[in-house]
Amino acid sequence: MPDSITITDNRTGQSLEIPIRNGGVSSAEWQKILPGIWFHDPGLTTTAMTESAISYLDGDAGILRYRGYPIEQLAEESTYLEVAYLLLKGELPNEEQYKQWVSDITHHTFIHENVRKRFLEGFHYDAHPMGMLVSAIAALSTFYLDAKEIYNPAAREKQIVRLIAKMPTLAAAAHRFSVGMPFVYPDNELPFAANFLSMMWKVAEPHYSANPALVKAIDVLFILHADHEQNCSTTAMRTAGSAHADPYSSAAAAAASLYGPRHGGANEAVVRMLTEIGSMENVGDYVKSVKAGHGRLQGFGHRVYKNYDPRARIIKRVAYEVFEVTGKNPLLDIALKLEEVALNDDYFVSRRLYPNVDFYSGIIYQAMGFPVDMFPVLFAIPRMSGWLAHWSELLDQDSKIVRPRQVYSGAPERKYVPIDQR
Ligand code: CMC
């Protein structure tokens, strides 16, 4: 059997055989026979917008790999900065490369004083930290004039290092401002995740040393959130990047998309839902009301995973490690009960709705003391490396500017009527 499909235009009887390559068919072939007829694909659910060699995802089997490495192995053995290097450069670093990479990132953690003093401190006192982060990422482009040199390899590498390094500093600065605490400068003696926790929580101590179990947990959560192929924010990054916007402006577009509750805000929704449920006894009634069409089970279901999200499995394990230090978040028992009820209920089973990455991450963040407003920010910090890997890959591809078509459903041509005659 040939690995191809044949399409026939029934208006003309004309047929065309299109080869299937790497699980896809080229729309350029389709255009040969059907010019002016577009695929109507809202949400791009069946459109591969690009070829990519960064993440592999099999939603039916519940598999996620970065550059071929299973997410489980990376979460177990690697560090976030090593994973960021892998995503960006395609290979794991050797010792020397890793040392240099960590040193480069560490020496770019500071932000320009004007970003903090004049820009971030200009926000309203109760500004949402994610709104501050989105704006601050965009504002950085005005500080680095070489940001526009996207085809200069040295300048491109510089912006990549700056963006990855400055994310925790901006994130912590946004939090500190929103709770009225003074800004904490990066401590370059500390590794990436420990430095972030120091900038978040330091009060008057000369050196803040976070509990190593919590540092490890944050680092694993960063690994799990680093990339996820063509998700909504990565698509936003690629779309802005396809117009050759600088990486700060493109990343701000990506972060804005991550701000949405359907994407980076779902873990916040999970915590709100579990709080609303209140106790294990109410789980059954809550599930019944979801089945009756009153809202959705937050942290359940995924556009691509039709199986247990492999990241959720790892996060569930991390939750227990965190609770050893922080004490158990009382929402955990409700979450476990909810998962058990849903996974044994035909409504969820038949629709293949399983816990996703957000189901347990929120209760970990809450146990660690992060306010819910910070949850999407915690997602954005590591996702920056994935966004940049896709942005860089896009620039190295023979990419076109993203410019989809539409199926027009508006009024036909009509004549303008002056206002006094309407
Ligand atoms: N609770 C109850 N029913 C659900 C849920 C849910 N969480 N998710 C999907 N369904 C039902 C939906 O009502 C529909 O039923 P029916 O066929 O009877 O109309 C069916 O399952 C298919 O739903 P869909 O909306 O076509 O699925 P989708 O692929 O468009 O949506 C989703 C994916 C993630 C937006 C959705 O599952 C959802 O809203 N989940 C809750 C929010 C959430 O946890 N989001 C985080 C996603 S993971 C983080 C990330 O990668 O950014």
Tab-separated table of C-alpha atoms and ligand atoms in Angstrom:
chain	number	residue	atom	x	y	z
A	1	MET	CA	0.000	0.000	0.000
A	2	PRO	CA	1.476	3.393	-0.901
A	3	ASP	CA	2.159	5.791	1.979
A	4	SER	CA	0.006	8.511	0.517
A	5	ILE	CA	-3.487	9.945	0.303
A	6	THR	CA	-5.479	10.815	-2.802
A	7	ILE	CA	-7.802	13.793	-2.916
A	8	THR	CA	-10.399	14.304	-5.584
A	9	ASP	CA	-12.104	17.584	-6.447
A	10	ASN	CA	-15.637	16.378	-7.174
A	11	ARG	CA	-16.402	19.559	-9.108
A	12	THR	CA	-13.796	18.764	-11.742
A	13	GLY	CA	-13.006	15.078	-11.171
A	14	GLN	CA	-9.335	16.031	-10.843
A	15	SER	CA	-7.312	13.859	-8.423
A	16	LEU	CA	-3.942	14.265	-6.778
A	17	GLU	CA	-1.874	11.793	-4.803
A	18	ILE	CA	-0.014	13.380	-1.870
A	19	PRO	CA	2.773	11.458	-0.093
A	20	ILE	CA	2.646	11.085	3.712
A	21	ARG	CA	6.041	12.094	5.136
A	22	ASN	CA	6.902	11.877	8.867
A	23	GLY	CA	3.208	11.549	9.681
A	24	GLY	CA	2.237	14.687	7.736
A	25	VAL	CA	1.019	15.743	4.311
A	26	SER	CA	2.224	18.926	2.678
A	27	SER	CA	-0.380	21.653	2.229
A	28	ALA	CA	1.677	22.977	-0.706
A	29	GLU	CA	0.638	19.848	-2.653
A	30	TRP	CA	-3.005	20.431	-1.730
A	31	GLN	CA	-2.753	23.964	-3.064
A	32	LYS	CA	-1.827	22.660	-6.507
A	33	ILE	CA	-5.252	21.142	-7.009
A	34	LEU	CA	-7.370	23.349	-4.760
A	35	PRO	CA	-6.130	26.954	-4.878
A	36	GLY	CA	-8.315	29.261	-2.751
A	37	ILE	CA	-9.829	26.378	-0.736
A	38	TRP	CA	-8.538	26.513	2.846
A	39	PHE	CA	-8.409	23.994	5.651
A	40	HIS	CA	-10.891	25.207	8.251
A	41	ASP	CA	-9.010	24.257	11.400
A	42	PRO	CA	-9.966	26.434	14.413
A	43	GLY	CA	-7.403	26.080	17.195
A	44	LEU	CA	-5.006	24.483	14.663
A	45	THR	CA	-5.915	21.117	16.154
A	46	THR	CA	-4.928	19.167	13.053
A	47	THR	CA	-2.338	21.472	11.547
A	48	ALA	CA	1.403	20.901	11.976
A	49	MET	CA	2.663	24.477	11.784
A	50	THR	CA	6.282	23.459	11.651
A	51	GLU	CA	8.830	20.680	11.677
A	52	SER	CA	10.648	20.576	14.999
A	53	ALA	CA	13.393	18.482	16.557
A	54	ILE	CA	13.006	19.718	20.144
A	55	SER	CA	10.244	17.815	21.985
A	56	TYR	CA	8.528	14.564	21.116
A	57	LEU	CA	5.080	13.972	22.505
A	58	ASP	CA	2.832	10.936	22.105
A	59	GLY	CA	-0.417	11.883	23.766
A	60	ASP	CA	-2.005	8.440	23.431
A	61	ALA	CA	0.896	6.658	25.065
A	62	GLY	CA	1.641	9.431	27.596
A	63	ILE	CA	5.219	9.955	26.371
A	64	LEU	CA	7.258	13.184	26.506
A	65	ARG	CA	10.896	13.431	25.434
A	66	TYR	CA	13.228	16.401	25.117
A	67	ARG	CA	15.645	15.883	22.218
A	68	GLY	CA	14.993	12.150	22.528
A	69	TYR	CA	15.565	11.877	26.296
A	70	PRO	CA	12.534	10.646	28.310
A	71	ILE	CA	11.205	13.293	30.689
A	72	GLU	CA	11.351	10.777	33.561
A	73	GLN	CA	15.124	10.329	33.164
A	74	LEU	CA	15.761	14.060	32.897
A	75	ALA	CA	13.637	14.771	35.986
A	76	GLU	CA	15.522	12.075	37.899
A	77	GLU	CA	19.102	12.753	36.796
A	78	SER	CA	19.486	16.196	35.254
A	79	THR	CA	19.282	19.844	36.321
A	80	TYR	CA	17.157	22.602	34.815
A	81	LEU	CA	20.168	24.438	33.367
A	82	GLU	CA	21.462	21.243	31.756
A	83	VAL	CA	18.011	20.661	30.268
A	84	ALA	CA	17.899	24.258	28.988
A	85	TYR	CA	21.252	23.658	27.265
A	86	LEU	CA	19.931	20.407	25.783
A	87	LEU	CA	16.768	22.068	24.448
A	88	LEU	CA	18.700	24.945	22.916
A	89	LYS	CA	21.707	23.146	21.515
A	90	GLY	CA	20.329	19.691	20.817
A	91	GLU	CA	22.873	17.732	22.890
A	92	LEU	CA	23.691	17.341	26.563
A	93	PRO	CA	26.771	19.413	27.475
A	94	ASN	CA	30.081	17.843	28.460
A	95	GLU	CA	31.566	18.962	31.781
A	96	GLU	CA	33.444	21.916	30.360
A	97	GLN	CA	30.482	23.129	28.300
A	98	TYR	CA	28.189	22.784	31.305
A	99	LYS	CA	30.538	24.765	33.557
A	100	GLN	CA	30.753	27.552	30.994
A	101	TRP	CA	26.977	27.576	30.445
A	102	VAL	CA	26.217	27.755	34.183
A	103	SER	CA	28.802	30.514	34.579
A	104	ASP	CA	27.317	32.481	31.639
A	105	ILE	CA	23.787	32.217	33.012
A	106	THR	CA	24.926	33.056	36.550
A	107	HIS	CA	26.694	36.190	35.358
A	108	HIS	CA	23.608	37.542	33.607
A	109	THR	CA	21.130	37.333	36.468
A	110	PHE	CA	21.242	41.023	37.335
A	111	ILE	CA	18.714	43.382	35.780
A	112	HIS	CA	19.366	47.007	34.853
A	113	GLU	CA	18.535	49.244	37.814
A	114	ASN	CA	16.073	51.198	35.662
A	115	VAL	CA	14.076	48.030	34.984
A	116	ARG	CA	13.542	47.614	38.692
A	117	LYS	CA	13.473	51.172	40.024
A	118	ARG	CA	11.668	53.030	37.305
A	119	PHE	CA	9.791	50.355	35.428
A	120	LEU	CA	8.722	47.638	37.891
A	121	GLU	CA	8.253	50.044	40.784
A	122	GLY	CA	6.000	52.164	38.594
A	123	PHE	CA	3.237	49.545	38.687
A	124	HIS	CA	0.186	49.895	40.867
A	125	TYR	CA	0.789	48.395	44.318
A	126	ASP	CA	-1.543	45.425	43.701
A	127	ALA	CA	-0.374	44.634	40.143
A	128	HIS	CA	-0.540	40.944	39.164
A	129	PRO	CA	3.071	39.622	39.044
A	130	MET	CA	2.415	37.907	35.699
A	131	GLY	CA	1.286	41.206	34.164
A	132	MET	CA	4.481	42.784	35.498
A	133	LEU	CA	6.589	39.926	34.135
A	134	VAL	CA	5.055	40.079	30.630
A	135	SER	CA	5.719	43.822	30.461
A	136	ALA	CA	9.229	43.579	31.915
A	137	ILE	CA	10.264	40.915	29.371
A	138	ALA	CA	9.111	43.212	26.549
A	139	ALA	CA	10.815	46.224	28.154
A	140	LEU	CA	14.175	44.417	28.179
A	141	SER	CA	14.362	44.741	24.391
A	142	THR	CA	14.869	48.483	24.839
A	143	PHE	CA	17.948	47.869	26.995
A	144	TYR	CA	19.814	45.625	24.547
A	145	LEU	CA	20.232	47.257	21.175
A	146	ASP	CA	21.884	44.137	19.724
A	147	ALA	CA	18.593	42.282	20.357
A	148	LYS	CA	17.554	43.025	16.791
A	149	GLU	CA	20.618	41.241	15.379
A	150	ILE	CA	18.808	37.938	15.265
A	151	TYR	CA	21.054	36.476	12.556
A	152	ASN	CA	24.276	37.404	14.375
A	153	PRO	CA	25.126	34.142	16.237
A	154	ALA	CA	26.984	35.871	19.086
A	155	ALA	CA	24.191	38.422	19.626
A	156	ARG	CA	21.546	35.686	19.474
A	157	GLU	CA	23.376	33.603	22.087
A	158	LYS	CA	23.735	36.671	24.301
A	159	GLN	CA	19.992	37.371	24.328
A	160	ILE	CA	19.245	33.711	25.023
A	161	VAL	CA	21.571	33.706	28.043
A	162	ARG	CA	20.169	37.023	29.270
A	163	LEU	CA	16.561	35.939	29.017
A	164	ILE	CA	17.043	32.593	30.784
A	165	ALA	CA	19.186	34.201	33.492
A	166	LYS	CA	16.941	37.190	34.199
A	167	MET	CA	13.632	35.338	34.441
A	168	PRO	CA	13.988	34.349	38.137
A	169	THR	CA	15.190	37.872	39.005
A	170	LEU	CA	12.216	39.509	37.263
A	171	ALA	CA	9.807	36.950	38.712
A	172	ALA	CA	11.011	37.444	42.283
A	173	ALA	CA	11.128	41.235	41.826
A	174	ALA	CA	7.485	41.217	40.687
A	175	HIS	CA	6.505	39.173	43.746
A	176	ARG	CA	8.464	41.297	46.218
A	177	PHE	CA	6.904	44.467	44.827
A	178	SER	CA	3.390	43.034	44.994
A	179	VAL	CA	3.801	42.218	48.706
A	180	GLY	CA	5.657	45.422	49.570
A	181	MET	CA	9.011	43.749	50.299
A	182	PRO	CA	12.361	45.206	49.175
A	183	PHE	CA	14.045	43.787	46.084
A	184	VAL	CA	16.714	41.121	46.704
A	185	TYR	CA	19.730	41.124	44.389
A	186	PRO	CA	20.831	37.812	42.864
A	187	ASP	CA	23.416	35.875	44.880
A	188	ASN	CA	25.754	34.471	42.263
A	189	GLU	CA	27.238	32.015	44.744
A	190	LEU	CA	23.966	30.093	44.549
A	191	PRO	CA	22.771	27.657	41.890
A	192	PHE	CA	19.851	28.724	39.662
A	193	ALA	CA	16.876	27.396	41.680
A	194	ALA	CA	18.432	28.228	45.078
A	195	ASN	CA	19.139	31.745	43.871
A	196	PHE	CA	15.507	32.151	42.855
A	197	LEU	CA	14.306	31.022	46.288
A	198	SER	CA	16.760	33.434	47.928
A	199	MET	CA	15.401	36.330	45.858
A	200	MET	CA	11.860	35.273	46.780
A	201	TRP	CA	12.164	34.700	50.513
A	202	LYS	CA	15.272	36.413	51.904
A	203	VAL	CA	14.528	38.857	54.712
A	204	ALA	CA	17.463	40.100	56.836
A	205	GLU	CA	19.860	37.149	56.855
A	206	PRO	CA	23.242	37.742	55.104
A	207	HIS	CA	22.807	34.548	53.064
A	208	TYR	CA	19.557	32.764	52.468
A	209	SER	CA	19.899	29.011	52.174
A	210	ALA	CA	16.744	27.303	51.063
A	211	ASN	CA	16.031	23.750	52.199
A	212	PRO	CA	17.841	21.469	49.676
A	213	ALA	CA	14.710	19.325	49.224
A	214	LEU	CA	12.752	22.417	48.171
A	215	VAL	CA	15.557	23.567	45.849
A	216	LYS	CA	15.531	20.133	44.236
A	217	ALA	CA	11.723	20.177	43.928
A	218	ILE	CA	11.770	23.591	42.201
A	219	ASP	CA	14.520	22.409	39.860
A	220	VAL	CA	12.502	19.298	38.910
A	221	LEU	CA	9.384	21.416	38.354
A	222	PHE	CA	11.477	23.694	36.126
A	223	ILE	CA	12.627	20.660	34.099
A	224	LEU	CA	9.043	19.438	33.679
A	225	HIS	CA	7.838	22.835	32.482
A	226	ALA	CA	10.780	23.653	30.200
A	227	ASP	CA	9.178	22.636	26.910
A	228	HIS	CA	6.061	21.055	25.488
A	229	GLU	CA	6.307	21.299	21.699
A	230	GLN	CA	3.731	23.457	19.887
A	231	ASN	CA	1.621	24.611	22.839
A	232	CYS	CA	-0.226	27.947	22.799
A	233	SER	CA	2.619	30.119	24.145
A	234	THR	CA	5.284	28.474	21.990
A	235	THR	CA	3.055	29.051	18.980
A	236	ALA	CA	2.800	32.715	20.025
A	237	MET	CA	6.615	32.849	20.264
A	238	ARG	CA	6.972	31.321	16.819
A	239	THR	CA	4.319	33.632	15.374
A	240	ALA	CA	5.948	36.829	16.648
A	241	GLY	CA	9.387	35.398	15.849
A	242	SER	CA	8.315	34.633	12.285
A	243	ALA	CA	7.913	38.381	11.758
A	244	HIS	CA	11.548	38.696	12.945
A	245	ALA	CA	10.570	40.513	16.129
A	246	ASP	CA	13.465	40.542	18.610
A	247	PRO	CA	13.524	37.695	21.182
A	248	TYR	CA	12.355	39.884	24.103
A	249	SER	CA	9.273	41.072	22.219
A	250	SER	CA	8.578	37.548	20.950
A	251	ALA	CA	8.977	36.088	24.449
A	252	ALA	CA	6.628	38.740	25.844
A	253	ALA	CA	3.994	37.549	23.337
A	254	ALA	CA	4.572	33.975	24.513
A	255	ALA	CA	4.354	34.966	28.183
A	256	ALA	CA	1.116	36.863	27.500
A	257	SER	CA	-0.384	33.693	26.102
A	258	LEU	CA	0.816	31.694	29.111
A	259	TYR	CA	-1.010	34.178	31.359
A	260	GLY	CA	-4.349	32.764	30.141
A	261	PRO	CA	-6.229	30.468	32.554
A	262	ARG	CA	-6.598	27.812	29.877
A	263	HIS	CA	-2.817	27.543	29.616
A	264	GLY	CA	-0.497	28.668	32.445
A	265	GLY	CA	-3.269	29.596	34.841
A	266	ALA	CA	-4.830	26.169	35.282
A	267	ASN	CA	-2.832	25.252	38.414
A	268	GLU	CA	-4.261	28.331	40.112
A	269	ALA	CA	-7.736	27.173	39.063
A	270	VAL	CA	-7.000	23.734	40.585
A	271	VAL	CA	-6.162	25.232	43.985
A	272	ARG	CA	-9.293	27.393	43.871
A	273	MET	CA	-11.377	24.338	42.914
A	274	LEU	CA	-9.924	22.144	45.697
A	275	THR	CA	-10.484	24.957	48.207
A	276	GLU	CA	-14.073	25.286	47.017
A	277	ILE	CA	-14.640	21.524	47.376
A	278	GLY	CA	-13.407	21.918	50.947
A	279	SER	CA	-13.411	18.297	52.134
A	280	MET	CA	-13.200	14.739	50.836
A	281	GLU	CA	-16.899	14.147	51.556
A	282	ASN	CA	-17.853	16.789	48.974
A	283	VAL	CA	-15.832	15.228	46.137
A	284	GLY	CA	-18.646	12.986	44.865
A	285	ASP	CA	-21.128	15.875	44.626
A	286	TYR	CA	-18.558	18.072	42.917
A	287	VAL	CA	-17.843	15.441	40.274
A	288	LYS	CA	-21.595	15.018	39.739
A	289	SER	CA	-22.007	18.752	39.130
A	290	VAL	CA	-19.114	18.757	36.615
A	291	LYS	CA	-20.761	15.856	34.776
A	292	ALA	CA	-24.009	17.820	34.754
A	293	GLY	CA	-22.186	20.552	32.843
A	294	HIS	CA	-21.323	22.950	35.701
A	295	GLY	CA	-17.722	23.849	34.929
A	296	ARG	CA	-14.770	21.569	34.342
A	297	LEU	CA	-12.557	19.523	36.564
A	298	GLN	CA	-9.511	21.788	36.641
A	299	GLY	CA	-6.193	20.027	36.050
A	300	PHE	CA	-7.934	17.281	34.101
A	301	GLY	CA	-7.878	16.718	30.371
A	302	HIS	CA	-5.438	17.871	27.761
A	303	ARG	CA	-5.593	18.763	24.102
A	304	VAL	CA	-2.858	16.265	23.302
A	305	TYR	CA	-2.593	13.773	26.204
A	306	LYS	CA	-5.338	11.212	26.103
A	307	ASN	CA	-3.525	9.271	28.803
A	308	TYR	CA	-1.959	10.143	32.175
A	309	ASP	CA	0.287	13.186	31.600
A	310	PRO	CA	3.783	11.797	32.361
A	311	ARG	CA	4.668	15.089	34.067
A	312	ALA	CA	1.723	14.712	36.469
A	313	ARG	CA	3.079	11.345	37.624
A	314	ILE	CA	6.480	12.878	38.488
A	315	ILE	CA	4.895	15.914	40.141
A	316	LYS	CA	2.765	13.680	42.345
A	317	ARG	CA	5.985	12.084	43.650
A	318	VAL	CA	7.633	15.499	44.158
A	319	ALA	CA	4.571	16.599	46.155
A	320	TYR	CA	5.284	13.984	48.817
A	321	GLU	CA	8.959	15.055	49.002
A	322	VAL	CA	7.937	18.698	49.482
A	323	PHE	CA	5.331	17.845	52.113
A	324	GLU	CA	8.058	16.039	54.144
A	325	VAL	CA	9.559	19.517	54.634
A	326	THR	CA	6.537	21.828	54.615
A	327	GLY	CA	3.948	19.565	56.170
A	328	LYS	CA	1.125	18.185	54.095
A	329	ASN	CA	-1.050	20.616	52.184
A	330	PRO	CA	-4.578	19.683	53.362
A	331	LEU	CA	-5.739	19.999	49.744
A	332	LEU	CA	-3.712	16.878	48.859
A	333	ASP	CA	-6.272	14.453	50.317
A	334	ILE	CA	-9.050	16.129	48.353
A	335	ALA	CA	-6.947	15.984	45.179
A	336	LEU	CA	-6.180	12.273	45.663
A	337	LYS	CA	-9.836	11.497	46.278
A	338	LEU	CA	-10.893	13.542	43.253
A	339	GLU	CA	-8.393	11.719	41.051
A	340	GLU	CA	-9.595	8.337	42.334
A	341	VAL	CA	-13.273	9.183	41.762
A	342	ALA	CA	-12.687	10.639	38.292
A	343	LEU	CA	-10.461	7.799	37.104
A	344	ASN	CA	-13.205	5.335	38.032
A	345	ASP	CA	-16.003	7.272	36.421
A	346	ASP	CA	-17.159	6.463	32.917
A	347	TYR	CA	-17.630	10.154	32.024
A	348	PHE	CA	-13.895	10.812	32.448
A	349	VAL	CA	-12.712	7.385	31.285
A	350	SER	CA	-14.709	7.487	28.040
A	351	ARG	CA	-13.432	10.994	27.243
A	352	ARG	CA	-9.913	9.970	28.182
A	353	LEU	CA	-9.564	12.734	30.753
A	354	TYR	CA	-6.584	12.216	33.064
A	355	PRO	CA	-4.713	14.497	35.484
A	356	ASN	CA	-2.444	16.930	33.670
A	357	VAL	CA	0.734	18.758	34.776
A	358	ASP	CA	-1.304	21.347	36.664
A	359	PHE	CA	-3.259	18.990	38.875
A	360	TYR	CA	-0.578	18.640	41.568
A	361	SER	CA	1.802	21.538	40.840
A	362	GLY	CA	-0.437	24.183	42.443
A	363	ILE	CA	-0.683	22.381	45.756
A	364	ILE	CA	3.116	22.030	45.846
A	365	TYR	CA	3.604	25.736	45.145
A	366	GLN	CA	1.033	26.607	47.777
A	367	ALA	CA	2.742	24.392	50.373
A	368	MET	CA	6.024	26.148	49.589
A	369	GLY	CA	4.428	29.516	50.326
A	370	PHE	CA	3.946	30.888	46.811
A	371	PRO	CA	0.785	32.976	46.425
A	372	VAL	CA	-1.526	31.743	43.652
A	373	ASP	CA	-0.763	34.838	41.554
A	374	MET	CA	2.794	33.532	41.224
A	375	PHE	CA	1.804	30.153	39.721
A	376	PRO	CA	1.877	31.227	36.046
A	377	VAL	CA	5.118	33.104	36.777
A	378	LEU	CA	6.660	29.855	38.073
A	379	PHE	CA	5.623	28.205	34.818
A	380	ALA	CA	7.110	31.028	32.720
A	381	ILE	CA	10.595	30.956	34.315
A	382	PRO	CA	11.650	27.593	32.825
A	383	ARG	CA	9.409	27.728	29.756
A	384	MET	CA	11.633	30.572	28.577
A	385	SER	CA	14.278	27.999	27.559
A	386	GLY	CA	11.710	26.096	25.450
A	387	TRP	CA	10.412	29.286	23.842
A	388	LEU	CA	13.953	30.320	22.931
A	389	ALA	CA	14.833	26.886	21.575
A	390	HIS	CA	11.812	27.086	19.243
A	391	TRP	CA	12.590	30.691	18.307
A	392	SER	CA	16.168	29.814	17.417
A	393	GLU	CA	15.081	26.694	15.519
A	394	LEU	CA	12.566	28.777	13.577
A	395	LEU	CA	15.221	31.296	12.532
A	396	ASP	CA	17.438	28.483	11.285
A	397	GLN	CA	14.600	27.014	9.248
A	398	ASP	CA	13.533	28.365	5.920
A	399	SER	CA	10.495	29.753	7.728
A	400	LYS	CA	7.743	31.919	6.356
A	401	ILE	CA	5.964	34.655	8.279
A	402	VAL	CA	2.925	33.122	9.997
A	403	ARG	CA	-0.065	34.340	8.082
A	404	PRO	CA	-3.010	31.920	8.113
A	405	ARG	CA	-6.096	32.178	5.969
A	406	GLN	CA	-9.719	32.483	7.098
A	407	VAL	CA	-13.083	31.257	5.935
A	408	TYR	CA	-15.018	34.521	5.574
A	409	SER	CA	-18.532	34.382	7.033
A	410	GLY	CA	-19.441	38.086	7.151
A	411	ALA	CA	-21.764	40.299	5.130
A	412	PRO	CA	-21.509	40.405	1.322
A	413	GLU	CA	-20.615	43.768	-0.265
A	414	ARG	CA	-23.087	46.489	0.731
A	415	LYS	CA	-23.374	50.192	0.245
A	416	TYR	CA	-22.418	52.686	2.958
A	417	VAL	CA	-25.474	54.415	4.454
A	418	PRO	CA	-24.963	57.942	5.872
A	419	ILE	CA	-25.597	58.102	9.652
A	420	ASP	CA	-28.767	60.216	9.377
A	421	GLN	CA	-30.391	57.580	7.129
A	422	ARG	CA	-29.753	54.536	9.411
B	1	CMC	N1	-13.624	18.399	33.052
B	1	CMC	C1	-14.785	17.911	32.568
B	1	CMC	N2	-14.991	17.644	31.276
B	1	CMC	C2	-13.996	17.884	30.432
B	1	CMC	C3	-12.755	18.402	30.869
B	1	CMC	C4	-12.598	18.654	32.240
B	1	CMC	N3	-11.444	19.128	32.727
B	1	CMC	N4	-11.928	18.546	29.806
B	1	CMC	C5	-12.618	18.140	28.736
B	1	CMC	N5	-13.877	17.745	29.122
B	1	CMC	C6	-14.906	17.188	28.259
B	1	CMC	C7	-15.580	18.258	27.428
B	1	CMC	O1	-16.709	18.790	28.101
B	1	CMC	C8	-15.927	17.484	26.187
B	1	CMC	O2	-17.072	16.707	26.474
B	1	CMC	P1	-18.207	16.473	25.337
B	1	CMC	O3	-17.495	15.676	24.265
B	1	CMC	O4	-19.296	15.744	26.015
B	1	CMC	O5	-18.598	17.846	24.864
B	1	CMC	C9	-14.770	16.524	26.017
B	1	CMC	O6	-14.257	16.317	27.348
B	1	CMC	C10	-13.652	17.037	25.118
B	1	CMC	O7	-13.288	18.346	25.561
B	1	CMC	P2	-12.646	19.458	24.631
B	1	CMC	O8	-12.964	20.805	25.195
B	1	CMC	O9	-12.981	19.190	23.194
B	1	CMC	O10	-11.111	19.147	24.822
B	1	CMC	P3	-9.925	20.089	24.411
B	1	CMC	O11	-8.854	19.193	23.941
B	1	CMC	O12	-10.358	21.176	23.493
B	1	CMC	O13	-9.548	20.783	25.788
B	1	CMC	C11	-8.467	21.392	27.779
B	1	CMC	C12	-8.390	20.545	26.493
B	1	CMC	C13	-7.126	21.296	28.534
B	1	CMC	C14	-8.686	22.889	27.431
B	1	CMC	C15	-9.641	20.866	28.642
B	1	CMC	O14	-9.445	19.504	28.937
B	1	CMC	C16	-9.841	21.672	29.927
B	1	CMC	O15	-10.524	22.694	29.917
B	1	CMC	N6	-9.240	21.195	31.089
B	1	CMC	C17	-9.323	21.926	32.318
B	1	CMC	C18	-8.305	23.065	32.339
B	1	CMC	C19	-6.888	22.529	32.477
B	1	CMC	O16	-6.599	21.678	33.307
B	1	CMC	N7	-5.970	23.102	31.656
B	1	CMC	C20	-4.549	22.758	31.715
B	1	CMC	C21	-4.081	22.086	30.488
B	1	CMC	S1	-2.443	21.409	30.698
B	1	CMC	C22	-1.413	22.791	30.811
B	1	CMC	C23	-0.812	23.189	29.519
B	1	CMC	O17	-0.259	22.323	28.805
B	1	CMC	O18	-0.854	24.407	29.242
